[in-house]
Every structure is written in C-alpha cells, then in structure tokens.
PDB file of C-alpha atoms in Angstrom:
ATOM      1  CA  GLN K  57     -16.945   1.315  -8.211  1.00  0.00           C
ATOM      2  CA  VAL K  58     -13.048   1.499  -7.978  1.00  0.00           C
ATOM      3  CA  GLN K  59     -11.092  -1.532  -9.054  1.00  0.00           C
ATOM      4  CA  LEU K  60      -7.178  -2.068  -7.850  1.00  0.00           C
ATOM      5  CA  MET K  61      -4.854  -4.447  -9.359  1.00  0.00           C
ATOM      6  CA  GLU K  62      -1.661  -5.082  -7.621  1.00  0.00           C
ATOM      7  CA  SER K  63       1.340  -6.419  -9.322  1.00  0.00           C
ATOM      8  CA  GLY K  64       5.004  -6.318  -8.390  1.00  0.00           C
ATOM      9  CA  GLY K  65       5.238  -9.256  -5.438  1.00  0.00           C
ATOM     10  CA  GLY K  66       7.624 -12.242  -5.757  1.00  0.00           C
ATOM     11  CA  SER K  67      10.893 -13.512  -3.833  1.00  0.00           C
ATOM     12  CA  VAL K  68      13.657 -11.909  -2.750  1.00  0.00           C
ATOM     13  CA  GLN K  69      16.420 -12.620  -0.270  1.00  0.00           C
ATOM     14  CA  SER K  70      16.891 -10.919   2.987  1.00  0.00           C
ATOM     15  CA  GLY K  71      18.048  -7.385   2.138  1.00  0.00           C
ATOM     16  CA  GLY K  72      16.912  -7.122  -1.092  1.00  0.00           C
ATOM     17  CA  SER K  73      14.063  -4.663  -2.511  1.00  0.00           C
ATOM     18  CA  LEU K  74      10.902  -4.872  -4.289  1.00  0.00           C
ATOM     19  CA  ARG K  75       8.447  -2.412  -5.347  1.00  0.00           C
ATOM     20  CA  LEU K  76       4.938  -2.928  -5.696  1.00  0.00           C
ATOM     21  CA  SER K  77       2.493  -1.312  -8.421  1.00  0.00           C
ATOM     22  CA  CYS K  78      -1.450  -0.756  -7.478  1.00  0.00           C
ATOM     23  CA  GLU K  79      -3.415   0.493 -10.793  1.00  0.00           C
ATOM     24  CA  ALA K  80      -6.823   1.857 -10.032  1.00  0.00           C
ATOM     25  CA  SER K  81      -9.619   1.800 -12.234  1.00  0.00           C
ATOM     26  CA  ARG K  82     -10.255   5.643 -12.644  1.00  0.00           C
ATOM     27  CA  ASN K  83      -9.222   8.569 -11.221  1.00  0.00           C
ATOM     28  CA  THR K  84      -8.469   7.757  -7.815  1.00  0.00           C
ATOM     29  CA  VAL K  85      -4.858   7.581  -6.376  1.00  0.00           C
ATOM     30  CA  SER K  86      -4.972  11.618  -6.153  1.00  0.00           C
ATOM     31  CA  THR K  87      -8.626  11.850  -4.569  1.00  0.00           C
ATOM     32  CA  GLU K  88      -9.097   9.452  -2.042  1.00  0.00           C
ATOM     33  CA  CYS K  89      -7.028   7.792   0.964  1.00  0.00           C
ATOM     34  CA  MET K  90      -4.647   5.000  -0.470  1.00  0.00           C
ATOM     35  CA  ALA K  91      -2.658   2.575   1.361  1.00  0.00           C
ATOM     36  CA  TRP K  92      -0.900  -0.543   1.260  1.00  0.00           C
ATOM     37  CA  PHE K  93      -1.882  -3.184   3.899  1.00  0.00           C
ATOM     38  CA  ARG K  94      -0.161  -6.595   4.697  1.00  0.00           C
ATOM     39  CA  GLN K  95      -1.310 -10.046   5.826  1.00  0.00           C
ATOM     40  CA  ALA K  96       1.027 -13.240   6.972  1.00  0.00           C
ATOM     41  CA  PRO K  97      -0.584 -16.358   7.511  1.00  0.00           C
ATOM     42  CA  GLY K  98      -2.521 -16.512  10.962  1.00  0.00           C
ATOM     43  CA  THR K  99      -2.347 -13.088  11.480  1.00  0.00           C
ATOM     44  CA  GLU K 100      -4.839  -9.669  11.233  1.00  0.00           C
ATOM     45  CA  ARG K 101      -4.557  -7.677   8.300  1.00  0.00           C
ATOM     46  CA  ASP K 102      -2.011  -4.793   9.188  1.00  0.00           C
ATOM     47  CA  ARG K 103      -1.575  -1.073   7.556  1.00  0.00           C
ATOM     48  CA  VAL K 104       1.885  -0.754   6.427  1.00  0.00           C
ATOM     49  CA  THR K 105       1.822   2.730   5.095  1.00  0.00           C
ATOM     50  CA  THR K 106      -1.085   5.584   3.979  1.00  0.00           C
ATOM     51  CA  ILE K 107      -0.925   8.533   1.752  1.00  0.00           C
ATOM     52  CA  ASN K 108      -3.968  11.079   1.601  1.00  0.00           C
ATOM     53  CA  LYS K 109      -5.003  13.095  -1.280  1.00  0.00           C
ATOM     54  CA  LEU K 110      -2.715  15.951  -0.694  1.00  0.00           C
ATOM     55  CA  GLY K 111       0.082  13.424  -0.928  1.00  0.00           C
ATOM     56  CA  VAL K 112       0.904  12.946   2.893  1.00  0.00           C
ATOM     57  CA  PRO K 113       2.512   9.758   3.593  1.00  0.00           C
ATOM     58  CA  SER K 114       2.305   8.066   7.313  1.00  0.00           C
ATOM     59  CA  TYR K 115       4.258   4.895   7.957  1.00  0.00           C
ATOM     60  CA  ALA K 116       3.775   1.441  10.864  1.00  0.00           C
ATOM     61  CA  ASP K 117       6.662   1.754  12.570  1.00  0.00           C
ATOM     62  CA  VAL K 118       8.454  -1.282  11.554  1.00  0.00           C
ATOM     63  CA  VAL K 119       8.764  -0.122   8.072  1.00  0.00           C
ATOM     64  CA  LYS K 120       9.949   3.515   8.813  1.00  0.00           C
ATOM     65  CA  GLY K 121      13.057   4.270   6.533  1.00  0.00           C
ATOM     66  CA  ARG K 122      12.794   1.036   4.659  1.00  0.00           C
ATOM     67  CA  PHE K 123       9.280   1.519   2.417  1.00  0.00           C
ATOM     68  CA  THR K 124       8.271   4.651   0.507  1.00  0.00           C
ATOM     69  CA  ILE K 125       4.777   5.128  -1.068  1.00  0.00           C
ATOM     70  CA  SER K 126       4.341   7.198  -3.537  1.00  0.00           C
ATOM     71  CA  ARG K 127       1.626   7.441  -6.572  1.00  0.00           C
ATOM     72  CA  ASP K 128       1.656   8.560 -10.453  1.00  0.00           C
ATOM     73  CA  ASN K 129      -1.363  10.868 -10.424  1.00  0.00           C
ATOM     74  CA  ALA K 130      -1.442  10.686 -14.526  1.00  0.00           C
ATOM     75  CA  LYS K 131      -0.971   6.637 -14.225  1.00  0.00           C
ATOM     76  CA  ASN K 132      -3.552   6.592 -11.357  1.00  0.00           C
ATOM     77  CA  THR K 133      -0.976   3.966 -10.032  1.00  0.00           C
ATOM     78  CA  LEU K 134      -0.034   3.664  -6.433  1.00  0.00           C
ATOM     79  CA  TYR K 135       3.530   2.439  -5.669  1.00  0.00           C
ATOM     80  CA  LEU K 136       4.933   0.825  -2.312  1.00  0.00           C
ATOM     81  CA  GLN K 137       9.615   0.754  -2.677  1.00  0.00           C
ATOM     82  CA  MET K 138      10.188  -1.581  -0.376  1.00  0.00           C
ATOM     83  CA  ASN K 139      13.997  -1.736   0.797  1.00  0.00           C
ATOM     84  CA  SER K 140      16.019  -3.669   2.917  1.00  0.00           C
ATOM     85  CA  LEU K 141      13.221  -6.539   2.994  1.00  0.00           C
ATOM     86  CA  LYS K 142      13.410  -8.942   6.167  1.00  0.00           C
ATOM     87  CA  PRO K 143      11.748 -12.363   6.531  1.00  0.00           C
ATOM     88  CA  GLU K 144       9.165 -10.872   8.962  1.00  0.00           C
ATOM     89  CA  ASP K 145       8.324  -8.568   5.984  1.00  0.00           C
ATOM     90  CA  THR K 146       6.651 -11.731   4.117  1.00  0.00           C
ATOM     91  CA  ALA K 147       3.040 -11.571   3.562  1.00  0.00           C
ATOM     92  CA  VAL K 148       0.317 -10.689   1.116  1.00  0.00           C
ATOM     93  CA  TYR K 149       0.220  -7.243   0.382  1.00  0.00           C
ATOM     94  CA  TYR K 150      -3.081  -5.185  -0.453  1.00  0.00           C
ATOM     95  CA  CYS K 151      -3.896  -2.105  -2.011  1.00  0.00           C
ATOM     96  CA  ALA K 152      -6.753  -0.054  -0.228  1.00  0.00           C
ATOM     97  CA  ALA K 153      -8.525   3.042  -1.115  1.00  0.00           C
ATOM     98  CA  GLY K 154     -11.388   5.149   0.298  1.00  0.00           C
ATOM     99  CA  PRO K 155     -12.652   8.318   1.017  1.00  0.00           C
ATOM    100  CA  GLY K 156     -11.145  10.769   3.472  1.00  0.00           C
ATOM    101  CA  VAL K 157     -12.733  12.390   6.449  1.00  0.00           C
ATOM    102  CA  GLY K 158     -12.355  15.728   8.216  1.00  0.00           C
ATOM    103  CA  PRO K 159     -11.880  18.925   6.784  1.00  0.00           C
ATOM    104  CA  ASN K 160     -11.400  18.974   2.929  1.00  0.00           C
ATOM    105  CA  GLY K 161     -11.354  15.006   3.202  1.00  0.00           C
ATOM    106  CA  VAL K 162      -7.546  14.763   4.673  1.00  0.00           C
ATOM    107  CA  VAL K 163      -7.594  12.277   7.075  1.00  0.00           C
ATOM    108  CA  CYS K 164      -7.190   8.743   6.433  1.00  0.00           C
ATOM    109  CA  THR K 165      -9.122   6.340   9.024  1.00  0.00           C
ATOM    110  CA  ALA K 166      -9.114   2.689   9.678  1.00  0.00           C
ATOM    111  CA  GLY K 167     -12.546   2.801   8.207  1.00  0.00           C
ATOM    112  CA  THR K 168     -11.814   4.787   5.213  1.00  0.00           C
ATOM    113  CA  PHE K 169     -10.678   2.388   3.008  1.00  0.00           C
ATOM    114  CA  THR K 170     -13.585   0.431   1.207  1.00  0.00           C
ATOM    115  CA  TYR K 171     -12.079  -0.648  -2.101  1.00  0.00           C
ATOM    116  CA  TRP K 172      -9.491  -3.391  -1.690  1.00  0.00           C
ATOM    117  CA  GLY K 173      -7.342  -5.027  -4.473  1.00  0.00           C
ATOM    118  CA  GLN K 174      -6.754  -9.163  -4.592  1.00  0.00           C
ATOM    119  CA  GLY K 175      -3.416  -8.786  -3.176  1.00  0.00           C
ATOM    120  CA  THR K 176       0.379  -9.578  -4.343  1.00  0.00           C
ATOM    121  CA  GLN K 177       2.376 -12.617  -2.008  1.00  0.00           C
ATOM    122  CA  VAL K 178       5.959 -11.156  -1.125  1.00  0.00           C
ATOM    123  CA  THR K 179       8.356 -13.472   0.367  1.00  0.00           C
ATOM    124  CA  VAL K 180      11.493 -12.911   1.716  1.00  0.00           C
ATOM    125  CA  SER K 181      13.895 -15.814   2.431  1.00  0.00           C
ATOM    126  CA  SER K 182      16.909 -15.440   5.108  1.00  0.00           C
TER     127      SER K 182
END
C-alpha cells in the first residue's frame, strides 16, 4: 500500500507562484507513474501533469509553459511548480501514483492511478 501526502497549497494572487510537494510512503516516485490532478467545485477531477518512471513529463494544454512536474528520487517526493497562476487554477490538487503499462511499464493511462493523496487546496485570487 502506497501512502501519498501533499503539502504546499495556499492562497496566492493572480500571477503568483506556488510549489506543491507529495511525499510517498515508500520507493514510488521513480518506479511508478506519478501525476497531479485537480478538481474545482462542481467539476470533474482533471489530470494536470504526469511523469513516468523514466522521468518523461506530459502536461495538459491549459498548464503548459506555466507548471513543471519534477521528482526527487532520494526523498521519494514529487513536486509541482506552478507559475503565472490564474484564478481558473483554483482547485484541490491531488497527487496520484500507479503502475504504468506497456513495454517496461512506461505508459501512464487514465486507469493507471490507484493511489491518491488527500488533496491540498490552491486558491488564486484576481
């Protein structure tokens, strides 16, 4: 069983920055698909960014160029650096992990993510 704990959420003005962290309970960030999702009130949970076990990231179009996913394998921690924040980025942000599929398990699909953190609130004011 993998436990994920997010931190770093808060309130910031439009144009500001925040960095979220997700600490995993065991060796996970370098061996699994890792991702950040977010959910605003009244909406579905959307995938923001993913990083596979080879360290290859992918981003939703709405955050490309503004958000960066990274990991520290030694600390078993996943990060999300969020710059140029907009009010529409306001949501609860969730860290997720799960096994990849395909050759060498490097493909991260929608059904990949079986472990979830409790979420951290990010609020961006205009």
